[in-house]
Amino acid sequence: MSYIHPYQDAEFVLRHLVGFDALCSAAGLEDANMELAVAVLEEAGKMGSEVLAPLNRSGDLAGVSLGDKGVQEAAGFKEAYQQFAESGWLSLGVETEFGGQNLPNVLNTAVNEIWQSANISFALCPMLSMGAMESIGHHASHALQSTYLPKMASGEWTGTMNLTEPDAGSDLAAVKSRAVPNGDHYLISGQKIFITWGDHQMTDNIVHLVLARLPDAPPGVKGISLFVVPKFLLDAAGNPGERNHAHCLSLEHKLGIHASPTCVMEFKDAVGYIVGEPNKGLPYMFTMMNHARQAVGLQGLSISERAYQQAKAYAKERLQGTRRDGSRIPIIQHPDVRRMLMLMKSSTEAMRAFALVAAAETDRAKYAADAEAQARHAARVELYTPIVKGWLTELSQEMTYLNIQTWGGMGFIEESGAAQHYRDARILTIYEGTTGIQALDFIGRKTLSDQGAALALLLQDMQATVGRLQASAYPDASVVEGLSAAVARGVLARQWLLDNAAADAHLAGSVSVNFLMLFGYLAGGWLMAEAGMQAQAQAAAGEGDANYLGSKRITTRFYCEHLLPRTGMHFNAMQAGSASIMDLPEDQF
Ligand SMILES: Cc1cc2nc3c(=O)[nH]c(=O)nc-3n(C[C@H](O)[C@H](O)[C@H](O)COP(=O)(O)OP(=O)(O)OC[C@H]3O[C@@H](n4cnc5c(N)ncnc54)[C@H](O)[C@@H]3O)c2cc1C
C-alpha cells in the first residue's frame, strides 16, 4: 500500500505552531527558512514514498538472517540505504564542522516522520545513527568526534546503542559489562541483548555505543561509563581494518519490525574508546535517550499516519450496505466508520503538532540568546520528552487497531498490510523505556522534583490559549469549553498530585500513567485549538487553502469533543489513588 507524505499539515504546523521562520532568525540558523523546509520535505516525501515505502512489506516478509558474514538485511535495503546516505539525509542535523548541514532539529524531525511512516524497520537504522551522533557530538573528545562523526554524518558508517543486558532492562544500574584500561583504549567484555541494527552488510563499519563498568567503578548508575566500540578497528589512514571482537551471536524472532535486526551482541575484549569522563556514561546516554525517546514518540505518529492513510483509502472503496435505489454504499459513509477515521485523522494531527512543537524546544534551547531562555527551553524539552514518547506511542496502538477495525476481516489478513502496522507499532510503548518508565519520569523527575514548577508554566501557556480563544469569540463552542475544562482539570491534577504524593509512597507510581496520558491528551487539545484558531483567522482573511483550513476546524472540533474528554477519565482514575491497586495480597494474583 502506497504512502503519501501529508505535506500540507506538516507545513502548517511548522509555519504556524512552531513559528519556523522566527526560530530560524536565531544566530546559527540563518541559512534555514520556511521555503527551504518545504523543499526539503518535498524531496524527503519522494524518497519515502518511492524508495522506502515499497520495501516495507517485502522487508516484513523476508526478515533478516545470520550467516558467516554476520547479519544479512532484507533484499533491497542496502541499495535503498546507499541512496538515502548519498542524498545526505543523515547529515541534516549535524554540525557543519563534521560534514553536516546544521539544519534545525525540528526540520529533521519533520523529515524523520516521513522515513518512519514509509518503512519503520529501515528508519530505525538512521534513527539510531542520529542518536549516536548526538551523544558523540555532545560528550566525546574532539579526536573521537573528528574520527567518527564525518563518516556517520555521510552515512558511510551506522551507529547503535548498546544498553540492555539480560539482567539490565529498565534498570540500567544493573549493567555488568566490563571495561578494562589497556593503554590508550579499553577492552570491553559482556553481552548485550535486543540491539537494533547491531549488525548488517549495508556499510563497511558500525559504531557501537556501549555502556560498561570500569574495574574500580562504584556500584549502581554512578559507575557506568560509555564507550565507542567500532565493528572494524581503523587503520592509520582512518579506514576500517582489523575486525574488532564485537559480534552478533543471534537474532531475535519478533512480533513485528521484522526487517530491523534485533541482535544479541557479544563483546569479548573488544577495543573501545571512552566517551567523556569515566562513570558519567548514563548522563551521556541520556543525551541520546532524550533524542531517541522523542524519535520513538515520532514513530508513534508515523505509523498512525500510515495506518490512517490505509484506512481512509479502503473506506472509500469498500462497499457494504445498499441504498433504497439499489446502489451500494462505500463504508466511509457509515457514521461509525467515519468516527474511526475522525479519531485517526484528528489524533495524528494532534500528535504531529505536539511532536514538532516539542522538537523545536530543543532548537530554542540550543540557540537561546541568554541563559534564562536557555534554561526555560531546556526545562520544556525535559517536560515534553516523556509525554511525546509515552502518549504518542500509546495512541499509536489505538490508531493501528482502528485501521484493522476499519478494514474488517481483511484487516486481520496479512495481505492487506494493516496487520503489519499493528504488529510493528507494538514495540513502540516498550523500547527506549516503557510507558511505565516514561510516566515515572514525568511524574517524578519532571514534576514532583521541582514541585510542579515547569508544569505550572506549561499550564499557564495553555490558559493563555483559552484566554485567546474566548477573546476571539471562536465560533466552535465545544472547542472553547472543552479546552477550558480540560486545562482546569490539568491544573487540579497537578495540585492534587502535589498535595497527596508525600503521604503515600505508592501514590506516584500508581497514578503516573493516568497523569501522563491526561497531559498528553491535554497537550494535543491545546495545540489543536491553536491550529483551529489559526485556520479560522486565515479562512476569515481569505488566505490559504480553504479546504485544508475548513478541515482543520472540523478535526479540532472533533478532537475537543471526542478526545479531550479522556482527560476527565484519567483524572478520575488518578483520584482513586493507590488503594485498589495495592490492596490485593500478592498470592491473590
Ligand atoms: C525490538 C527491540 C529492540 C530494542 N532495541 C534496543 C537497542 O537498540 N538498544 C538497547 O540497549 N535496548 C534495546 N531494546 C531493549 C528495550 O529498551 C528494553 O526491552 C526496555 O527498556 C524494557 O526492558 P526489559 O525488556 O528488560 O523489561 P523490564 O525492565 O523487565 O520491564 C518489564 C515490565 O516491568 C515494568 N517495570 C520495570 N521496572 C519498573 C519500575 N521501576 N517501575 C514500574 N514499572 C517497571 C516495565 O514497565 C514493564 O512493563 C530493544 C528491545 C526490543 C524488544
XYZ file of C-alpha atoms and ligand atoms in Angstrom:
642
model
C 0.000 0.000 0.000
C 1.413 3.365 -1.006
C 2.375 6.209 1.296
C 1.986 9.928 0.611
C 3.547 12.454 2.940
C 0.968 14.893 4.376
C 2.944 17.995 3.339
C 0.197 20.437 3.985
C -0.258 19.568 7.634
C 3.472 19.373 8.352
C 3.974 22.734 6.663
C 1.068 24.287 8.559
C 2.454 23.092 11.905
C 5.977 24.270 11.094
C 4.789 27.637 9.857
C 2.105 28.468 12.418
C 2.564 26.382 15.570
C 6.354 26.150 15.609
C 6.972 29.575 14.085
C 9.744 28.158 11.929
C 10.865 31.425 10.316
C 11.115 33.150 13.710
C 13.064 30.175 15.067
C 15.494 30.426 12.164
C 16.201 34.083 12.927
C 18.363 32.841 15.826
C 22.099 33.262 15.380
C 23.377 30.000 13.896
C 20.239 29.088 11.948
C 20.124 31.989 9.470
C 20.544 29.684 6.473
C 17.234 27.925 7.141
C 13.756 29.241 6.386
C 10.274 28.007 5.545
C 10.948 27.948 1.810
C 13.902 25.624 2.355
C 11.856 23.486 4.780
C 9.114 22.969 2.191
C 11.650 21.999 -0.473
C 13.367 19.555 1.909
C 10.046 17.967 2.900
C 9.056 17.524 -0.731
C 12.323 15.784 -1.582
C 12.077 13.589 1.500
C 8.474 12.765 0.621
C 9.633 11.425 -2.766
C 12.382 9.337 -1.179
C 9.911 7.992 1.383
C 7.148 7.043 -1.000
C 9.244 5.952 -3.994
C 12.216 4.206 -2.365
C 11.462 3.236 1.250
C 7.718 2.518 1.308
C 7.881 -0.138 -1.442
C 10.324 -2.141 0.740
C 8.085 -2.095 3.816
C 6.033 -5.182 3.041
C 8.814 -7.152 1.307
C 11.094 -6.482 4.290
C 8.400 -7.703 6.682
C 8.030 -10.930 4.695
C 11.747 -11.577 4.125
C 13.056 -10.598 7.561
C 16.792 -10.817 8.285
C 19.212 -13.729 8.689
C 22.526 -14.542 10.346
C 25.265 -16.187 8.261
C 29.050 -16.471 8.061
C 29.456 -12.788 7.240
C 27.132 -11.728 10.041
C 23.631 -10.312 9.715
C 22.130 -10.115 6.230
C 19.478 -7.422 5.844
C 16.400 -7.838 3.638
C 16.734 -7.568 -0.155
C 16.755 -4.011 -1.472
C 17.689 -2.432 1.850
C 21.373 -1.962 1.035
C 20.632 -0.161 -2.239
C 17.969 1.976 -0.544
C 20.381 2.810 2.272
C 23.085 3.862 -0.202
C 20.667 6.142 -1.997
C 19.480 7.506 1.345
C 23.025 8.207 2.534
C 24.188 9.673 -0.766
C 21.244 12.079 -0.696
C 22.638 13.467 2.563
C 19.663 12.610 4.773
C 21.784 11.535 7.723
C 23.626 14.815 7.953
C 20.664 17.187 8.213
C 21.076 17.992 11.913
C 24.857 17.507 12.199
C 27.247 20.465 12.717
C 28.907 21.728 9.538
C 32.327 21.141 11.149
C 31.692 17.404 10.866
C 30.237 17.445 7.382
C 26.656 18.140 8.442
C 24.080 20.662 7.235
C 23.290 22.119 10.679
C 19.565 22.394 9.988
C 17.129 22.763 12.903
C 16.197 19.646 14.853
C 12.529 20.373 14.201
C 13.034 20.143 10.442
C 14.982 16.910 10.849
C 12.084 15.641 12.971
C 9.526 16.535 10.303
C 11.679 14.668 7.782
C 12.083 11.693 10.121
C 8.306 11.390 10.271
C 8.484 10.512 6.585
C 11.142 7.777 6.973
C 9.268 6.206 9.876
C 5.936 6.237 8.042
C 7.448 4.837 4.893
C 9.393 1.992 6.474
C 9.825 1.828 10.230
C 12.264 -1.117 10.143
C 14.569 0.700 7.741
C 14.218 4.035 9.516
C 15.371 2.586 12.837
C 18.879 2.349 11.399
C 19.337 6.077 10.628
C 17.397 6.929 13.785
C 19.972 5.140 15.927
C 22.844 6.630 13.942
C 21.442 10.097 14.611
C 21.116 9.354 18.324
C 24.677 8.031 18.468
C 25.955 11.127 16.640
C 24.115 13.265 19.175
C 25.884 11.568 22.085
C 29.324 11.631 20.461
C 28.749 15.234 19.376
C 27.922 16.336 22.910
C 30.292 14.327 25.059
C 33.184 12.681 23.194
C 36.660 14.171 22.807
C 37.336 16.231 19.709
C 39.586 13.435 18.450
C 36.773 10.856 18.652
C 34.347 13.324 17.127
C 36.518 14.057 14.134
C 37.293 10.367 13.622
C 33.715 9.096 13.715
C 31.214 11.902 13.117
C 32.017 12.747 9.473
C 31.688 9.081 8.432
C 28.443 8.728 10.357
C 27.043 12.008 9.039
C 27.757 10.893 5.475
C 26.031 7.598 6.233
C 29.185 5.605 5.417
C 29.015 4.111 8.933
C 25.948 3.497 11.065
C 25.550 3.787 14.847
C 23.960 1.593 17.516
C 23.029 1.874 21.147
C 24.088 -0.983 23.453
C 22.443 -0.550 26.846
C 20.275 -3.570 27.568
C 21.633 -6.763 29.152
C 19.737 -9.861 30.290
C 19.531 -8.504 33.865
C 19.511 -4.805 32.994
C 16.447 -3.598 31.089
C 14.508 -0.745 32.658
C 17.046 -0.881 35.483
C 20.328 0.114 33.860
C 22.006 0.309 37.270
C 22.383 -3.475 36.896
C 24.681 -3.242 33.831
C 27.524 -5.787 34.202
C 29.611 -5.401 31.026
C 33.229 -4.620 31.919
C 35.823 -2.214 30.514
C 39.482 -2.740 31.418
C 42.026 0.032 30.691
C 44.627 -1.053 28.124
C 46.961 1.745 27.029
C 45.122 4.388 25.022
C 41.934 2.340 24.902
C 39.803 -0.119 26.915
C 38.950 -3.780 26.443
C 35.182 -4.272 26.628
C 33.577 -7.599 27.538
C 29.976 -8.569 28.099
C 26.716 -9.495 26.447
C 24.118 -7.023 25.247
C 20.647 -8.063 24.134
C 17.976 -6.594 21.868
C 20.456 -4.433 19.939
C 18.712 -2.811 16.986
C 20.682 -2.944 13.719
C 23.572 -4.389 15.780
C 24.953 -5.877 12.576
C 24.288 -5.691 8.815
C 26.107 -5.517 5.477
C 24.868 -2.073 4.362
C 28.025 -0.180 5.388
C 31.701 -1.048 5.862
C 31.687 -0.169 9.556
C 29.318 0.127 12.531
C 29.933 2.383 15.532
C 28.575 0.779 18.700
C 27.974 2.945 21.747
C 28.314 0.596 24.719
C 27.609 1.027 28.428
C 30.125 -0.803 30.652
C 31.816 -0.592 34.074
C 35.455 0.157 34.863
C 37.133 -2.217 37.366
C 37.046 0.353 40.202
C 33.622 1.793 39.360
C 31.154 2.480 42.192
C 28.016 0.294 42.147
C 24.756 1.428 40.519
C 24.202 4.140 37.945
C 27.150 6.214 39.176
C 29.598 3.546 37.982
C 28.634 3.264 34.328
C 30.836 4.573 31.529
C 30.203 4.975 27.819
C 32.448 3.632 25.057
C 32.720 3.839 21.294
C 33.355 0.306 20.003
C 33.744 0.085 16.220
C 32.934 -3.156 14.382
C 36.206 -2.753 12.451
C 39.220 -1.033 14.023
C 40.575 1.824 11.982
C 43.955 1.654 10.231
C 46.478 4.507 10.194
C 44.568 6.199 7.366
C 41.274 6.030 9.341
C 39.784 3.258 7.196
C 38.140 0.085 8.549
C 40.820 -2.609 9.015
C 41.085 -5.394 11.578
C 37.803 -6.966 12.818
C 37.042 -5.950 16.424
C 35.679 -8.564 18.835
C 32.100 -7.312 18.712
C 29.830 -9.894 17.100
C 26.168 -10.674 16.688
C 25.587 -14.069 18.361
C 21.957 -14.492 17.368
C 18.866 -12.713 16.091
C 15.528 -12.425 17.870
C 12.306 -13.674 16.225
C 9.831 -10.895 16.823
C 6.178 -9.884 16.663
C 6.961 -7.010 14.289
C 9.652 -4.798 12.703
C 10.900 -7.973 11.013
C 13.316 -6.164 8.710
C 15.099 -4.482 11.624
C 17.697 -6.915 13.008
C 17.469 -7.250 16.807
C 20.799 -8.731 17.865
C 22.310 -10.456 20.849
C 25.771 -8.850 20.823
C 28.869 -10.347 22.335
C 31.856 -8.159 23.223
C 34.996 -10.171 24.068
C 37.937 -7.914 24.895
C 36.699 -5.624 22.151
C 38.700 -2.433 21.714
C 36.725 0.577 22.888
C 37.363 4.286 23.430
C 35.848 6.103 26.374
C 33.347 8.886 25.694
C 33.977 11.838 28.017
C 34.818 11.055 31.636
C 34.687 7.708 33.455
C 31.462 6.875 35.373
C 29.406 9.519 33.555
C 28.070 7.134 30.933
C 24.466 7.238 31.993
C 24.016 11.022 31.841
C 25.772 10.922 28.443
C 23.463 8.180 27.294
C 20.552 10.324 28.442
C 21.514 12.900 25.806
C 20.940 10.179 23.305
C 17.880 8.907 25.116
C 16.107 12.293 25.096
C 16.725 12.352 21.374
C 15.803 8.691 20.960
C 12.714 8.957 23.173
C 11.308 11.813 21.126
C 12.258 9.894 17.989
C 10.344 6.806 19.186
C 7.376 9.031 20.065
C 7.579 10.277 16.489
C 7.429 6.661 15.288
C 4.039 6.536 17.040
C 2.852 9.450 14.900
C 4.375 7.995 11.728
C 2.809 4.578 11.982
C -0.533 6.155 12.901
C -0.372 8.357 9.802
C 0.423 5.331 7.633
C -2.409 3.373 9.239
C -4.801 6.290 8.706
C -3.870 6.528 5.016
C -4.603 2.831 4.594
C -7.880 3.027 6.462
C -9.220 6.009 4.512
C -8.250 4.504 1.143
C -10.038 1.258 1.978
C -13.067 3.030 3.450
C -13.556 4.907 0.174
C -13.514 1.783 -1.978
C -15.126 -0.928 0.175
C -18.860 -1.183 -0.470
C -21.189 -2.515 2.219
C -24.898 -1.828 2.611
C -27.419 -0.874 -0.073
C -29.418 2.302 -0.601
C -33.123 2.287 -1.495
C -32.186 2.867 -5.147
C -30.118 -0.328 -5.090
C -26.725 1.380 -5.195
C -24.154 0.159 -2.726
C -22.640 2.319 -0.002
C -18.905 2.918 0.489
C -18.220 2.221 4.154
C -16.814 5.758 4.604
C -20.441 6.882 4.586
C -21.339 4.851 7.687
C -21.188 7.078 10.787
C -19.236 4.567 12.862
C -16.563 4.201 10.178
C -16.366 7.989 9.993
C -15.968 8.053 13.793
C -12.945 5.757 13.470
C -11.441 7.776 10.617
C -12.001 11.024 12.514
C -10.312 9.552 15.593
C -7.341 8.652 13.406
C -7.203 11.923 11.479
C -7.589 14.248 14.453
C -5.210 12.214 16.621
C -2.447 12.145 14.024
C -2.790 15.901 13.537
C -2.548 16.462 17.296
C 0.435 14.104 17.536
C 2.225 15.875 14.684
C 1.620 19.258 16.271
C 2.959 18.101 19.620
C 5.945 16.178 18.224
C 7.107 19.164 16.184
C 6.468 21.770 18.879
C 8.457 19.582 21.289
C 11.286 19.088 18.785
C 11.520 22.858 18.273
C 12.141 23.335 22.005
C 15.487 21.570 21.548
C 16.419 24.167 18.928
C 15.197 27.026 21.109
C 17.309 25.745 23.994
C 20.362 25.281 21.789
C 20.143 28.666 20.082
C 18.796 30.691 23.042
C 20.066 34.256 23.252
C 20.650 34.159 27.030
C 20.988 31.748 29.939
C 17.472 32.354 31.246
C 15.886 31.476 27.886
C 18.207 28.510 27.531
C 17.126 27.118 30.928
C 13.440 27.725 30.210
C 13.512 25.873 26.894
C 15.711 23.077 28.240
C 13.181 22.531 31.061
C 10.416 22.347 28.446
C 12.373 19.689 26.498
C 12.663 17.649 29.698
C 8.953 18.021 30.441
C 7.793 17.212 26.909
C 10.054 14.214 26.236
C 8.230 11.553 28.329
C 4.850 12.798 27.053
C 5.972 12.629 23.427
C 7.313 9.114 23.983
C 4.527 7.826 26.230
C 1.411 9.420 24.822
C 2.198 9.193 21.098
C 3.207 5.548 21.274
C 0.207 4.564 23.407
C -2.102 6.351 20.943
C -0.457 4.541 18.043
C -1.733 1.245 19.469
C -5.294 2.506 19.171
C -4.692 4.016 15.727
C -3.274 0.807 14.234
C -6.129 -1.106 15.915
C -8.655 1.263 14.306
C -7.065 0.700 10.899
C -7.680 -3.037 11.216
C -11.191 -2.385 12.520
C -11.934 -0.164 9.508
C -10.814 -2.938 7.175
C -12.957 -5.514 8.967
C -11.927 -9.127 8.307
C -9.430 -8.167 5.599
C -7.544 -6.154 8.206
C -6.810 -9.357 10.070
C -5.371 -10.898 6.907
C -1.652 -10.157 6.489
C -2.013 -9.449 2.764
C -3.803 -6.164 3.484
C -0.748 -4.699 5.261
C -2.931 -3.370 8.093
C -1.795 -6.238 10.294
C 1.873 -5.306 9.775
C 1.360 -1.800 11.127
C -0.444 -3.224 14.147
C 2.432 -5.636 14.808
C 5.140 -3.051 14.091
C 3.541 -0.485 16.418
C 3.545 -2.851 19.384
C 7.230 -2.352 20.240
C 6.876 1.430 20.460
C 5.499 1.509 24.006
C 8.312 -0.802 25.148
C 11.737 0.155 23.807
C 13.505 3.359 24.833
C 11.803 2.989 28.219
C 8.323 1.509 28.610
C 5.265 3.698 29.118
C 5.535 2.920 32.822
C 9.081 4.259 32.898
C 8.132 7.401 30.922
C 5.264 8.028 33.328
C 7.553 7.688 36.358
C 9.977 10.117 34.740
C 7.174 12.589 34.034
C 5.624 12.447 37.474
C 8.874 12.171 39.439
C 11.892 13.870 37.856
C 9.804 16.263 35.764
C 7.014 17.236 38.182
C 7.450 16.323 41.852
C 11.155 17.140 41.952
C 10.546 20.842 41.104
C 7.189 20.994 42.968
C 5.414 21.195 39.642
C 7.117 24.455 38.591
C 7.825 23.529 34.940
C 4.359 22.027 34.585
C 2.774 25.190 36.036
C 4.475 27.238 33.299
C 3.111 24.907 30.637
C -0.370 25.190 32.131
C -0.039 28.980 32.019
C 0.676 28.770 28.280
C -2.427 26.620 27.890
C -4.517 29.073 29.931
C -3.305 31.857 27.660
C -4.627 29.888 24.682
C -8.011 29.525 26.428
C -7.999 33.295 27.037
C -7.305 33.997 23.363
C -9.983 31.524 22.266
C -12.512 33.290 24.462
C -11.401 36.768 23.386
C -11.501 35.840 19.709
C -15.106 34.597 20.008
C -14.013 31.343 18.355
C -17.139 30.037 16.651
C -16.998 26.420 17.873
C -18.228 26.483 21.471
C -17.161 22.882 22.138
C -13.558 23.846 21.434
C -13.605 26.819 23.797
C -15.489 24.984 26.531
C -13.692 21.676 26.007
C -10.210 23.141 26.243
C -11.137 25.438 29.094
C -12.482 22.496 31.147
C -9.531 20.258 30.284
C -6.940 22.899 31.227
C -8.762 23.458 34.527
C -8.560 19.688 35.053
C -4.820 19.770 34.351
C -4.402 22.495 36.982
C -6.371 20.415 39.510
C -4.458 17.226 38.665
C -1.098 18.915 39.241
C -2.251 20.340 42.566
C -3.848 17.046 43.638
C -0.565 15.284 42.997
C 1.475 17.859 44.925
C -0.991 17.700 47.842
C -1.158 13.913 48.072
C 2.128 12.408 46.878
C 4.117 12.807 50.092
C 1.629 10.965 52.305
C 1.604 7.739 50.280
C 4.764 6.062 48.984
C 2.764 4.168 46.330
C 0.754 7.122 45.073
C 3.037 8.495 42.349
C 3.700 5.043 40.868
C 0.003 4.181 40.979
C -1.288 7.299 39.221
C 1.661 8.040 36.921
C 0.355 6.587 33.643
C -3.023 8.307 34.099
C -1.168 11.545 34.867
C 0.954 11.236 31.733
C -1.988 10.355 29.486
C -4.039 13.224 30.898
C -1.297 15.677 29.945
C -0.828 14.006 26.567
C -4.465 14.473 25.573
C -4.375 17.972 27.025
C -1.254 18.980 25.101
C -2.857 17.647 21.921
C -6.029 19.652 22.587
C -4.074 22.795 23.356
C -2.208 22.654 20.046
C -5.278 21.634 18.051
C -7.062 24.683 19.469
C -4.102 26.858 18.450
C -4.271 25.308 14.984
C -8.046 25.796 14.828
C -7.704 29.485 15.726
C -5.035 29.976 13.102
C -7.122 28.171 10.472
C -10.177 30.239 11.381
C -8.251 33.523 11.137
C -6.730 32.592 7.788
C -10.026 31.438 6.356
C -11.724 34.668 7.524
C -8.973 36.675 5.817
C -9.446 34.675 2.613
C -5.898 33.304 2.809
C -4.627 29.760 2.296
C -6.339 26.624 1.042
C -9.992 26.815 2.096
C -10.417 23.016 2.011
C -7.489 22.377 4.310
C -8.410 25.196 6.701
C -12.028 24.052 6.861
C -10.891 20.509 7.557
C -8.619 21.727 10.369
C -11.551 23.471 12.033
C -13.515 20.208 11.952
C -10.667 17.987 13.203
C -10.100 20.500 16.020
C -13.746 20.344 16.998
C -13.796 16.561 16.800
C -10.659 16.344 18.953
C -12.165 18.591 21.613
C -15.454 16.697 21.626
C -14.152 13.124 21.412
C -10.573 13.001 22.683
C -10.256 15.803 25.238
C -12.946 14.233 27.487
C -10.463 11.401 28.067
C -8.616 13.838 30.366
C -11.620 13.520 32.704
C -11.381 9.740 32.700
C -7.674 9.846 33.524
C -8.198 12.429 36.259
C -10.965 10.360 37.864
C -8.783 7.249 37.876
C -5.889 9.257 39.350
C -8.037 10.444 42.216
C -8.739 6.846 43.218
C -5.119 6.869 44.379
C -3.187 3.702 45.158
C -5.583 1.743 47.393
C -7.314 -0.618 44.964
C -4.036 -1.048 43.063
C -2.015 -2.067 46.123
C -4.586 -3.749 48.390
C -4.724 -7.202 46.811
C -2.263 -9.582 48.510
C 0.365 -10.901 46.088
C -0.804 -14.515 46.443
C -4.259 -13.470 45.210
C -2.880 -12.626 41.761
C 12.726 -4.993 19.289
C 13.528 -4.384 20.388
C 14.547 -3.506 20.076
C 15.338 -2.963 21.099
N 16.411 -2.166 20.768
C 17.314 -1.846 21.751
C 18.565 -1.232 21.417
O 18.840 -0.924 20.242
N 19.441 -0.997 22.408
C 19.185 -1.325 23.710
O 20.049 -1.090 24.548
N 17.997 -1.896 24.066
C 17.078 -2.175 23.114
N 15.893 -2.794 23.449
C 15.618 -3.066 24.851
C 14.487 -2.224 25.397
O 14.899 -0.894 25.561
C 14.017 -2.894 26.698
O 13.334 -4.079 26.324
C 13.134 -1.990 27.511
O 13.859 -0.915 28.046
C 12.444 -2.734 28.672
O 13.350 -3.508 29.392
P 13.028 -5.047 29.661
O 12.658 -5.674 28.365
O 14.160 -5.641 30.383
O 11.737 -5.050 30.549
P 11.703 -4.929 32.147
O 12.595 -3.825 32.592
O 11.922 -6.274 32.726
O 10.195 -4.482 32.382
C 9.094 -5.408 32.440
C 7.865 -4.650 32.915
O 8.104 -4.121 34.224
C 7.896 -2.717 34.241
N 8.869 -2.087 35.128
C 10.193 -2.335 35.237
N 10.740 -1.562 36.174
C 9.772 -0.777 36.661
C 9.700 0.254 37.647
N 10.774 0.669 38.298
N 8.503 0.828 37.890
C 7.403 0.469 37.213
N 7.407 -0.493 36.279
C 8.566 -1.109 35.994
C 8.053 -2.264 32.793
O 7.336 -1.073 32.541
C 7.496 -3.469 32.049
O 6.099 -3.363 31.968
C 15.066 -3.290 22.446
C 14.009 -4.161 22.759
C 13.269 -4.726 21.753
C 12.201 -5.718 22.119
